[in-house]
Amino acid sequence: MTGARHVIFGTGAIGLATLDALRRRGHHVRMINRSGHASVPADVEIIGGDARDPDFTTAAAHGATVLYQTLNPPYPQWTAQFPALQTGVLAAAQATGARLVSMENVYMYGRPAGHPLTEDRAHDAHTRKGRLRGQMAAELLAAHDAGRVQVAIGRASDYFGPRGGAQSNLGDRVFPAALAGKTATTLGDPDQPHTYTYIPDIGEGLAVLGEHPDAPGQVWHLPNDPDTRTTRAIVETIYRCAGRPRTKHRTIPPLLLRAIALTNPTVRELLEMQYQFDEPFIVDSSKIATKLGLTATPLDQAITDTLATYRHASTTATEPHPASLLTRCSPVRTRSSAEDHPGASSPTQDAHHARDRPIPDRRPRPPIMAGHCRPREGDARWRQQEARSRRRSPT
């Protein structure tokens, strides 16, 4: 192994954003994932293995001064894998004496109930995933208070930005559609104010938590735009920045989401998190701005930079149709049992993040809903199907 002093567990969107921030500071970085492969510069060391194994994580963290925990399993595997992943990374930090910077979301707070979410808010989760997140955060802070390890926790809301992909509510269902002048699709009530955290700001925030002397022992909300906007307003800004004078935007009806959940375990897990879109969901990050000097990237700049990454991606791969709902809501199986965090919800937070070499899911799809893709009587496709049907019919 190289002499890297910064070790990142997870090579998804958040792990790679943290890598970018550390490299801007001139640090040598080692990254850990399940497969041992990732799209990173040649000078970045990649080690593959099971982060649930403390012996492996301790060996992989050898010589490190800071560990960054950005691993996050797919939603259906949270209970079985997530605590074990954190335990493995925590054991490595304790064994090596490295500071542990842990990436979290805001599930543990529960419903906003008309108030912005701040770091000192009590944990009042009413969902299974929220309660699990709260227990894991308490475990980390207890280890810090006991003097076993230095811990700094960074929390983000629903993320968007480069590498956000299909896991982001403002990702593959929105940016490619805006560039193509097609219809964007989002989850939840689009007219409720909702905090979205920009992925590069998450990486920058975690890097600061890894080096600032005042960071350990505290929870920090990573930088968010203090002018919280509605999902609809952000989508309109995306279309404007893409040079599209007219916004085309639809939301997934809750009934359709429930229908998909009948056969899709990831969407089934997503249902309990939809409360975040039922009322204003504002995550206050004034603490990190005031005490550590970190502020969010201006929204127009964040959107412009994200559009540029999608334009670049479209030159090297064919984008699926962003409005293909039944495809987009299907889970993606991967070779990795753990991946990068979300900073948050999914497709708005932790549900699923950028993965190593995705393997297509070939399980049966839910039936096509009436009026979604069915050819209408009289159009060309309908006439072709009728002609084929008559040819197959016995005379």
GROMACS .gro file of C-alpha atoms in nm:
model
  395
    1MET     CA    1   0.000   0.000   0.000
    2THR     CA    2   0.100   0.360  -0.054
    3GLY     CA    3   0.153   0.610   0.226
    4ALA     CA    4  -0.189   0.774   0.184
    5ARG     CA    5  -0.297   0.963   0.496
    6HIS     CA    6  -0.660   1.000   0.387
    7VAL     CA    7  -0.868   0.685   0.333
    8ILE     CA    8  -1.220   0.698   0.190
    9PHE     CA    9  -1.457   0.405   0.240
   10GLY     CA   10  -1.694   0.419  -0.058
   11THR     CA   11  -1.645   0.511  -0.424
   12GLY     CA   12  -1.989   0.640  -0.519
   13ALA     CA   13  -2.094   1.000  -0.578
   14ILE     CA   14  -2.007   1.123  -0.228
   15GLY     CA   15  -1.683   0.929  -0.198
   16LEU     CA   16  -1.563   1.061  -0.534
   17ALA     CA   17  -1.663   1.419  -0.444
   18THR     CA   18  -1.459   1.384  -0.125
   19LEU     CA   19  -1.168   1.252  -0.334
   20ASP     CA   20  -1.191   1.562  -0.556
   21ALA     CA   21  -1.183   1.792  -0.253
   22LEU     CA   22  -0.882   1.614  -0.099
   23ARG     CA   23  -0.687   1.613  -0.425
   24ARG     CA   24  -0.743   1.989  -0.459
   25ARG     CA   25  -0.558   2.014  -0.128
   26GLY     CA   26  -0.271   1.803  -0.260
   27HIS     CA   27  -0.344   1.496  -0.046
   28HIS     CA   28  -0.268   1.138  -0.145
   29VAL     CA   29  -0.583   0.929  -0.110
   30ARG     CA   30  -0.666   0.561  -0.077
   31MET     CA   31  -1.020   0.441  -0.156
   32ILE     CA   32  -1.196   0.127  -0.036
   33ASN     CA   33  -1.486  -0.053  -0.199
   34ARG     CA   34  -1.608  -0.407  -0.247
   35SER     CA   35  -1.471  -0.472  -0.597
   36GLY     CA   36  -1.133  -0.299  -0.588
   37HIS     CA   37  -1.220  -0.108  -0.907
   38ALA     CA   38  -1.337   0.250  -0.962
   39SER     CA   39  -1.307   0.529  -1.218
   40VAL     CA   40  -1.038   0.734  -1.046
   41PRO     CA   41  -0.704   0.889  -1.146
   42ALA     CA   42  -0.412   0.650  -1.178
   43ASP     CA   43  -0.238   0.781  -0.866
   44VAL     CA   44  -0.534   0.694  -0.640
   45GLU     CA   45  -0.497   0.360  -0.468
   46ILE     CA   46  -0.805   0.132  -0.471
   47ILE     CA   47  -0.842  -0.165  -0.237
   48GLY     CA   48  -1.128  -0.413  -0.255
   49GLY     CA   49  -1.276  -0.604   0.034
   50ASP     CA   50  -1.558  -0.641   0.284
   51ALA     CA   51  -1.583  -0.333   0.507
   52ARG     CA   52  -1.787  -0.535   0.756
   53ASP     CA   53  -1.467  -0.720   0.847
   54PRO     CA   54  -1.271  -0.521   1.110
   55ASP     CA   55  -0.948  -0.703   1.025
   56PHE     CA   56  -0.980  -0.594   0.662
   57THR     CA   57  -1.073  -0.233   0.741
   58THR     CA   58  -0.789  -0.200   0.992
   59ALA     CA   59  -0.535  -0.326   0.739
   60ALA     CA   60  -0.681  -0.105   0.465
   61ALA     CA   61  -0.656   0.201   0.692
   62HIS     CA   62  -0.293   0.141   0.783
   63GLY     CA   63  -0.102   0.468   0.813
   64ALA     CA   64  -0.409   0.690   0.779
   65THR     CA   65  -0.475   1.002   0.984
   66VAL     CA   66  -0.833   1.052   0.862
   67LEU     CA   67  -1.097   0.799   0.755
   68TYR     CA   68  -1.409   0.903   0.563
   69GLN     CA   69  -1.711   0.676   0.598
   70THR     CA   70  -1.933   0.719   0.290
   71LEU     CA   71  -2.044   0.357   0.254
   72ASN     CA   72  -2.416   0.293   0.232
   73PRO     CA   73  -2.593  -0.029   0.132
   74PRO     CA   74  -2.905  -0.039  -0.085
   75TYR     CA   75  -3.230   0.035   0.099
   76PRO     CA   76  -3.352  -0.326   0.125
   77GLN     CA   77  -3.022  -0.426   0.289
   78TRP     CA   78  -2.996  -0.147   0.545
   79THR     CA   79  -3.083  -0.347   0.856
   80ALA     CA   80  -2.862  -0.641   0.762
   81GLN     CA   81  -2.556  -0.449   0.643
   82PHE     CA   82  -2.546  -0.085   0.753
   83PRO     CA   83  -2.459  -0.127   1.124
   84ALA     CA   84  -2.192  -0.383   1.037
   85LEU     CA   85  -2.035  -0.150   0.781
   86GLN     CA   86  -2.013   0.133   1.033
   87THR     CA   87  -1.874  -0.104   1.297
   88GLY     CA   88  -1.600  -0.212   1.058
   89VAL     CA   89  -1.491   0.142   0.978
   90LEU     CA   90  -1.517   0.251   1.342
   91ALA     CA   91  -1.293  -0.039   1.443
   92ALA     CA   92  -1.034   0.073   1.188
   93ALA     CA   93  -1.038   0.428   1.323
   94GLN     CA   94  -0.994   0.306   1.679
   95ALA     CA   95  -0.710   0.071   1.584
   96THR     CA   96  -0.516   0.328   1.380
   97GLY     CA   97  -0.592   0.639   1.586
   98ALA     CA   98  -0.731   0.814   1.279
   99ARG     CA   99  -1.007   1.072   1.289
  100LEU     CA  100  -1.336   0.935   1.158
  101VAL     CA  101  -1.553   1.161   0.940
  102SER     CA  102  -1.892   1.000   0.895
  103MET     CA  103  -2.139   1.095   0.622
  104GLU     CA  104  -2.504   1.084   0.728
  105ASN     CA  105  -2.845   1.202   0.615
  106VAL     CA  106  -3.122   1.367   0.817
  107TYR     CA  107  -3.363   1.076   0.860
  108MET     CA  108  -3.313   1.062   1.239
  109TYR     CA  109  -3.492   1.394   1.294
  110GLY     CA  110  -3.830   1.273   1.170
  111ARG     CA  111  -4.094   1.518   1.046
  112PRO     CA  112  -3.997   1.888   1.039
  113ALA     CA  113  -4.332   1.986   1.195
  114GLY     CA  114  -4.305   2.341   1.064
  115HIS     CA  115  -3.948   2.409   1.178
  116PRO     CA  116  -3.609   2.403   1.000
  117LEU     CA  117  -3.387   2.109   1.088
  118THR     CA  118  -3.081   2.209   1.294
  119GLU     CA  119  -2.799   2.003   1.443
  120ASP     CA  120  -2.933   2.034   1.799
  121ARG     CA  121  -3.275   1.899   1.709
  122ALA     CA  122  -3.382   1.589   1.903
  123HIS     CA  123  -3.403   1.259   1.719
  124ASP     CA  124  -3.771   1.186   1.668
  125ALA     CA  125  -3.776   0.944   1.376
  126HIS     CA  126  -4.100   0.761   1.303
  127THR     CA  127  -3.954   0.544   1.023
  128ARG     CA  128  -3.745   0.227   1.049
  129LYS     CA  129  -3.458   0.379   0.854
  130GLY     CA  130  -3.469   0.698   1.058
  131ARG     CA  131  -3.451   0.511   1.388
  132LEU     CA  132  -3.159   0.305   1.257
  133ARG     CA  133  -2.976   0.621   1.151
  134GLY     CA  134  -3.030   0.769   1.496
  135GLN     CA  135  -2.889   0.459   1.668
  136MET     CA  136  -2.583   0.460   1.445
  137ALA     CA  137  -2.515   0.830   1.508
  138ALA     CA  138  -2.546   0.776   1.883
  139GLU     CA  139  -2.294   0.491   1.863
  140LEU     CA  140  -2.037   0.715   1.693
  141LEU     CA  141  -2.078   1.003   1.936
  142ALA     CA  142  -2.059   0.764   2.232
  143ALA     CA  143  -1.726   0.631   2.100
  144HIS     CA  144  -1.599   0.988   2.073
  145ASP     CA  145  -1.718   1.084   2.421
  146ALA     CA  146  -1.550   0.774   2.564
  147GLY     CA  147  -1.218   0.885   2.414
  148ARG     CA  148  -1.184   0.583   2.187
  149VAL     CA  149  -1.179   0.781   1.863
  150GLN     CA  150  -1.221   1.131   1.721
  151VAL     CA  151  -1.551   1.154   1.532
  152ALA     CA  152  -1.696   1.434   1.318
  153ILE     CA  153  -2.037   1.382   1.156
  154GLY     CA  154  -2.150   1.556   0.837
  155ARG     CA  155  -2.518   1.545   0.736
  156ALA     CA  156  -2.674   1.632   0.403
  157SER     CA  157  -3.024   1.653   0.267
  158ASP     CA  158  -3.131   1.509  -0.070
  159TYR     CA  159  -2.835   1.552  -0.297
  160PHE     CA  160  -2.794   1.659  -0.659
  161GLY     CA  161  -2.504   1.730  -0.888
  162PRO     CA  162  -2.230   1.550  -1.083
  163ARG     CA  163  -2.253   1.170  -1.053
  164GLY     CA  164  -2.591   1.199  -0.878
  165GLY     CA  165  -2.747   0.971  -1.139
  166ALA     CA  166  -3.079   0.797  -1.093
  167GLN     CA  167  -3.036   0.806  -0.716
  168SER     CA  168  -3.110   1.178  -0.703
  169ASN     CA  169  -3.457   1.329  -0.728
  170LEU     CA  170  -3.285   1.599  -0.935
  171GLY     CA  171  -3.073   1.360  -1.138
  172ASP     CA  172  -3.122   1.135  -1.439
  173ARG     CA  173  -3.495   1.201  -1.453
  174VAL     CA  174  -3.441   1.578  -1.478
  175PHE     CA  175  -3.111   1.697  -1.631
  176PRO     CA  176  -3.114   1.486  -1.950
  177ALA     CA  177  -3.478   1.581  -2.002
  178ALA     CA  178  -3.396   1.950  -1.974
  179LEU     CA  179  -3.111   1.920  -2.222
  180ALA     CA  180  -3.334   1.733  -2.469
  181GLY     CA  181  -3.640   1.953  -2.419
  182LYS     CA  182  -3.837   1.657  -2.285
  183THR     CA  183  -4.040   1.609  -1.968
  184ALA     CA  184  -3.866   1.587  -1.631
  185THR     CA  185  -4.003   1.357  -1.361
  186THR     CA  186  -3.969   1.407  -0.986
  187LEU     CA  187  -4.106   1.259  -0.664
  188GLY     CA  188  -4.323   1.432  -0.408
  189ASP     CA  189  -4.513   1.759  -0.392
  190PRO     CA  190  -4.314   1.993  -0.619
  191ASP     CA  191  -4.454   2.305  -0.455
  192GLN     CA  192  -4.314   2.246  -0.106
  193PRO     CA  193  -3.982   2.417  -0.021
  194HIS     CA  194  -3.719   2.145  -0.006
  195THR     CA  195  -3.347   2.155   0.072
  196TYR     CA  196  -3.117   1.990  -0.182
  197THR     CA  197  -2.744   1.962  -0.108
  198TYR     CA  198  -2.495   1.996  -0.395
  199ILE     CA  199  -2.266   1.692  -0.418
  200PRO     CA  200  -1.934   1.884  -0.457
  201ASP     CA  201  -2.031   2.090  -0.148
  202ILE     CA  202  -2.074   1.763   0.042
  203GLY     CA  203  -1.725   1.650  -0.061
  204GLU     CA  204  -1.576   1.987   0.033
  205GLY     CA  205  -1.754   1.981   0.368
  206LEU     CA  206  -1.630   1.632   0.456
  207ALA     CA  207  -1.274   1.731   0.364
  208VAL     CA  208  -1.295   2.031   0.599
  209LEU     CA  209  -1.430   1.811   0.878
  210GLY     CA  210  -1.128   1.589   0.828
  211GLU     CA  211  -0.880   1.869   0.893
  212HIS     CA  212  -1.041   2.140   1.108
  213PRO     CA  213  -0.943   2.123   1.477
  214ASP     CA  214  -1.292   2.222   1.594
  215ALA     CA  215  -1.479   1.961   1.390
  216PRO     CA  216  -1.458   1.646   1.611
  217GLY     CA  217  -1.726   1.566   1.864
  218GLN     CA  218  -1.998   1.750   1.676
  219VAL     CA  219  -2.265   1.711   1.411
  220TRP     CA  220  -2.244   1.947   1.113
  221HIS     CA  221  -2.502   2.010   0.845
  222LEU     CA  222  -2.309   2.037   0.520
  223PRO     CA  223  -2.357   2.356   0.315
  224ASN     CA  224  -2.704   2.425   0.177
  225ASP     CA  225  -2.848   2.723  -0.008
  226PRO     CA  226  -3.013   2.936   0.265
  227ASP     CA  227  -3.277   3.043   0.011
  228THR     CA  228  -3.470   2.716   0.013
  229ARG     CA  229  -3.674   2.676  -0.305
  230THR     CA  230  -3.943   2.440  -0.418
  231THR     CA  231  -3.862   2.143  -0.636
  232ARG     CA  232  -4.066   2.304  -0.913
  233ALA     CA  233  -3.864   2.627  -0.893
  234ILE     CA  234  -3.535   2.435  -0.913
  235VAL     CA  235  -3.654   2.233  -1.211
  236GLU     CA  236  -3.754   2.557  -1.384
  237THR     CA  237  -3.405   2.695  -1.316
  238ILE     CA  238  -3.250   2.380  -1.464
  239TYR     CA  239  -3.449   2.424  -1.785
  240ARG     CA  240  -3.357   2.793  -1.802
  241CYS     CA  241  -2.986   2.715  -1.756
  242ALA     CA  242  -3.019   2.446  -2.025
  243GLY     CA  243  -3.148   2.711  -2.266
  244ARG     CA  244  -3.504   2.580  -2.267
  245PRO     CA  245  -3.765   2.858  -2.249
  246ARG     CA  246  -4.043   2.618  -2.150
  247THR     CA  247  -4.028   2.377  -1.855
  248LYS     CA  248  -4.183   2.032  -1.894
  249HIS     CA  249  -4.230   1.872  -1.555
  250ARG     CA  250  -4.444   1.599  -1.405
  251THR     CA  251  -4.449   1.417  -1.073
  252ILE     CA  252  -4.497   1.047  -1.004
  253PRO     CA  253  -4.847   0.994  -0.864
  254PRO     CA  254  -4.837   0.832  -0.518
  255LEU     CA  255  -5.074   0.557  -0.635
  256LEU     CA  256  -4.838   0.462  -0.918
  257LEU     CA  257  -4.543   0.463  -0.679
  258ARG     CA  258  -4.729   0.222  -0.453
  259ALA     CA  259  -4.814   0.001  -0.749
  260ILE     CA  260  -4.447  -0.021  -0.847
  261ALA     CA  261  -4.356  -0.097  -0.485
  262LEU     CA  262  -4.554  -0.421  -0.503
  263THR     CA  263  -4.275  -0.579  -0.710
  264ASN     CA  264  -3.982  -0.345  -0.642
  265PRO     CA  265  -3.819  -0.375  -0.296
  266THR     CA  266  -3.624  -0.049  -0.328
  267VAL     CA  267  -3.933   0.154  -0.411
  268ARG     CA  268  -4.115  -0.028  -0.129
  269GLU     CA  269  -3.852   0.101   0.114
  270LEU     CA  270  -3.879   0.447  -0.038
  271LEU     CA  271  -4.246   0.486   0.051
  272GLU     CA  272  -4.191   0.553   0.421
  273MET     CA  273  -3.958   0.844   0.337
  274GLN     CA  274  -4.211   1.037   0.128
  275TYR     CA  275  -4.310   1.244   0.433
  276GLN     CA  276  -4.012   1.465   0.347
  277PHE     CA  277  -4.207   1.605   0.053
  278ASP     CA  278  -4.539   1.656   0.233
  279GLU     CA  279  -4.442   1.985   0.398
  280PRO     CA  280  -4.157   2.238   0.389
  281PHE     CA  281  -3.834   2.043   0.442
  282ILE     CA  282  -3.559   2.291   0.526
  283VAL     CA  283  -3.216   2.185   0.651
  284ASP     CA  284  -3.034   2.474   0.818
  285SER     CA  285  -2.657   2.480   0.764
  286SER     CA  286  -2.578   2.815   0.925
  287LYS     CA  287  -2.359   2.648   1.189
  288ILE     CA  288  -2.095   2.529   0.942
  289ALA     CA  289  -2.108   2.865   0.762
  290THR     CA  290  -2.059   3.063   1.083
  291LYS     CA  291  -1.802   2.843   1.259
  292LEU     CA  292  -1.607   2.685   0.972
  293GLY     CA  293  -1.669   2.937   0.693
  294LEU     CA  294  -1.830   2.692   0.449
  295THR     CA  295  -2.110   2.814   0.224
  296ALA     CA  296  -2.304   2.650  -0.056
  297THR     CA  297  -2.224   2.692  -0.424
  298PRO     CA  298  -2.473   2.938  -0.581
  299LEU     CA  299  -2.760   2.742  -0.733
  300ASP     CA  300  -2.717   2.869  -1.091
  301GLN     CA  301  -2.349   2.773  -1.084
  302ALA     CA  302  -2.425   2.431  -0.938
  303ILE     CA  303  -2.687   2.367  -1.205
  304THR     CA  304  -2.461   2.491  -1.486
  305ASP     CA  305  -2.178   2.263  -1.372
  306THR     CA  306  -2.413   1.965  -1.343
  307LEU     CA  307  -2.554   2.027  -1.691
  308ALA     CA  308  -2.198   2.025  -1.824
  309THR     CA  309  -2.136   1.678  -1.678
  310TYR     CA  310  -2.454   1.545  -1.839
  311ARG     CA  311  -2.359   1.698  -2.174
  312HIS     CA  312  -2.021   1.530  -2.152
  313ALA     CA  313  -2.177   1.196  -2.055
  314SER     CA  314  -2.416   1.211  -2.350
  315THR     CA  315  -2.123   1.219  -2.592
  316THR     CA  316  -1.991   0.886  -2.461
  317ALA     CA  317  -2.310   0.692  -2.386
  318THR     CA  318  -2.671   0.690  -2.494
  319GLU     CA  319  -2.896   0.823  -2.217
  320PRO     CA  320  -3.213   0.625  -2.140
  321HIS     CA  321  -3.534   0.819  -2.182
  322PRO     CA  322  -3.566   1.013  -1.853
  323ALA     CA  323  -3.942   0.966  -1.837
  324SER     CA  324  -3.919   0.586  -1.852
  325LEU     CA  325  -4.069   0.550  -1.509
  326LEU     CA  326  -4.089   0.176  -1.476
  327THR     CA  327  -3.724   0.139  -1.577
  328ARG     CA  328  -3.600   0.422  -1.357
  329CYS     CA  329  -3.775   0.295  -1.048
  330SER     CA  330  -3.630  -0.055  -1.085
  331PRO     CA  331  -3.336  -0.135  -0.857
  332VAL     CA  332  -2.990  -0.185  -1.002
  333ARG     CA  333  -2.794  -0.482  -0.882
  334THR     CA  334  -2.423  -0.434  -0.846
  335ARG     CA  335  -2.110  -0.629  -0.769
  336SER     CA  336  -2.061  -0.418  -0.456
  337SER     CA  337  -2.240  -0.485  -0.128
  338ALA     CA  338  -2.176  -0.130  -0.013
  339GLU     CA  339  -2.165   0.203  -0.185
  340ASP     CA  340  -2.141   0.573  -0.134
  341HIS     CA  341  -2.381   0.772   0.076
  342PRO     CA  342  -2.630   1.007  -0.027
  343GLY     CA  343  -2.619   1.237   0.124
  344ALA     CA  344  -2.955   1.174   0.184
  345SER     CA  345  -3.276   1.036   0.032
  346SER     CA  346  -3.338   0.817  -0.261
  347PRO     CA  347  -3.401   0.853  -0.529
  348THR     CA  348  -3.358   1.152  -0.299
  349GLN     CA  349  -3.118   1.015  -0.040
  350ASP     CA  350  -2.952   0.690   0.065
  351ALA     CA  351  -3.159   0.453  -0.143
  352HIS     CA  352  -2.896   0.375  -0.396
  353HIS     CA  353  -2.583   0.555  -0.502
  354ALA     CA  354  -2.331   0.542  -0.784
  355ARG     CA  355  -2.208   0.186  -0.812
  356ASP     CA  356  -1.932  -0.019  -0.959
  357ARG     CA  357  -2.022  -0.173  -1.295
  358PRO     CA  358  -2.399  -0.203  -1.261
  359ILE     CA  359  -2.560  -0.532  -1.361
  360PRO     CA  360  -2.901  -0.496  -1.526
  361ASP     CA  361  -3.200  -0.616  -1.328
  362ARG     CA  362  -3.382  -0.876  -1.536
  363ARG     CA  363  -3.667  -0.949  -1.299
  364PRO     CA  364  -4.019  -0.916  -1.441
  365ARG     CA  365  -4.140  -0.558  -1.466
  366PRO     CA  366  -4.471  -0.440  -1.323
  367PRO     CA  367  -4.755  -0.433  -1.575
  368ILE     CA  368  -4.777  -0.123  -1.789
  369MET     CA  369  -5.027   0.117  -1.639
  370ALA     CA  370  -5.319   0.216  -1.855
  371GLY     CA  371  -5.240   0.516  -2.068
  372HIS     CA  372  -4.866   0.508  -1.993
  373CYS     CA  373  -4.713   0.334  -2.293
  374ARG     CA  374  -5.010   0.168  -2.459
  375PRO     CA  375  -5.065   0.273  -2.825
  376ARG     CA  376  -5.386   0.465  -2.875
  377GLU     CA  377  -5.654   0.344  -3.113
  378GLY     CA  378  -5.603   0.484  -3.461
  379ASP     CA  379  -5.236   0.576  -3.438
  380ALA     CA  380  -4.965   0.403  -3.644
  381ARG     CA  381  -4.849   0.167  -3.368
  382TRP     CA  382  -5.208   0.059  -3.299
  383ARG     CA  383  -5.267  -0.016  -3.667
  384GLN     CA  384  -4.943  -0.218  -3.685
  385GLN     CA  385  -5.039  -0.423  -3.382
  386GLU     CA  386  -5.387  -0.485  -3.523
  387ALA     CA  387  -5.241  -0.600  -3.854
  388ARG     CA  388  -5.003  -0.841  -3.680
  389SER     CA  389  -5.289  -0.972  -3.469
  390ARG     CA  390  -5.503  -1.042  -3.777
  391ARG     CA  391  -5.216  -1.223  -3.947
  392ARG     CA  392  -5.170  -1.448  -3.642
  393SER     CA  393  -5.544  -1.523  -3.611
  394PRO     CA  394  -5.662  -1.857  -3.758
  395THR     CA  395  -5.871  -1.826  -4.076
   0.00000   0.00000   0.00000
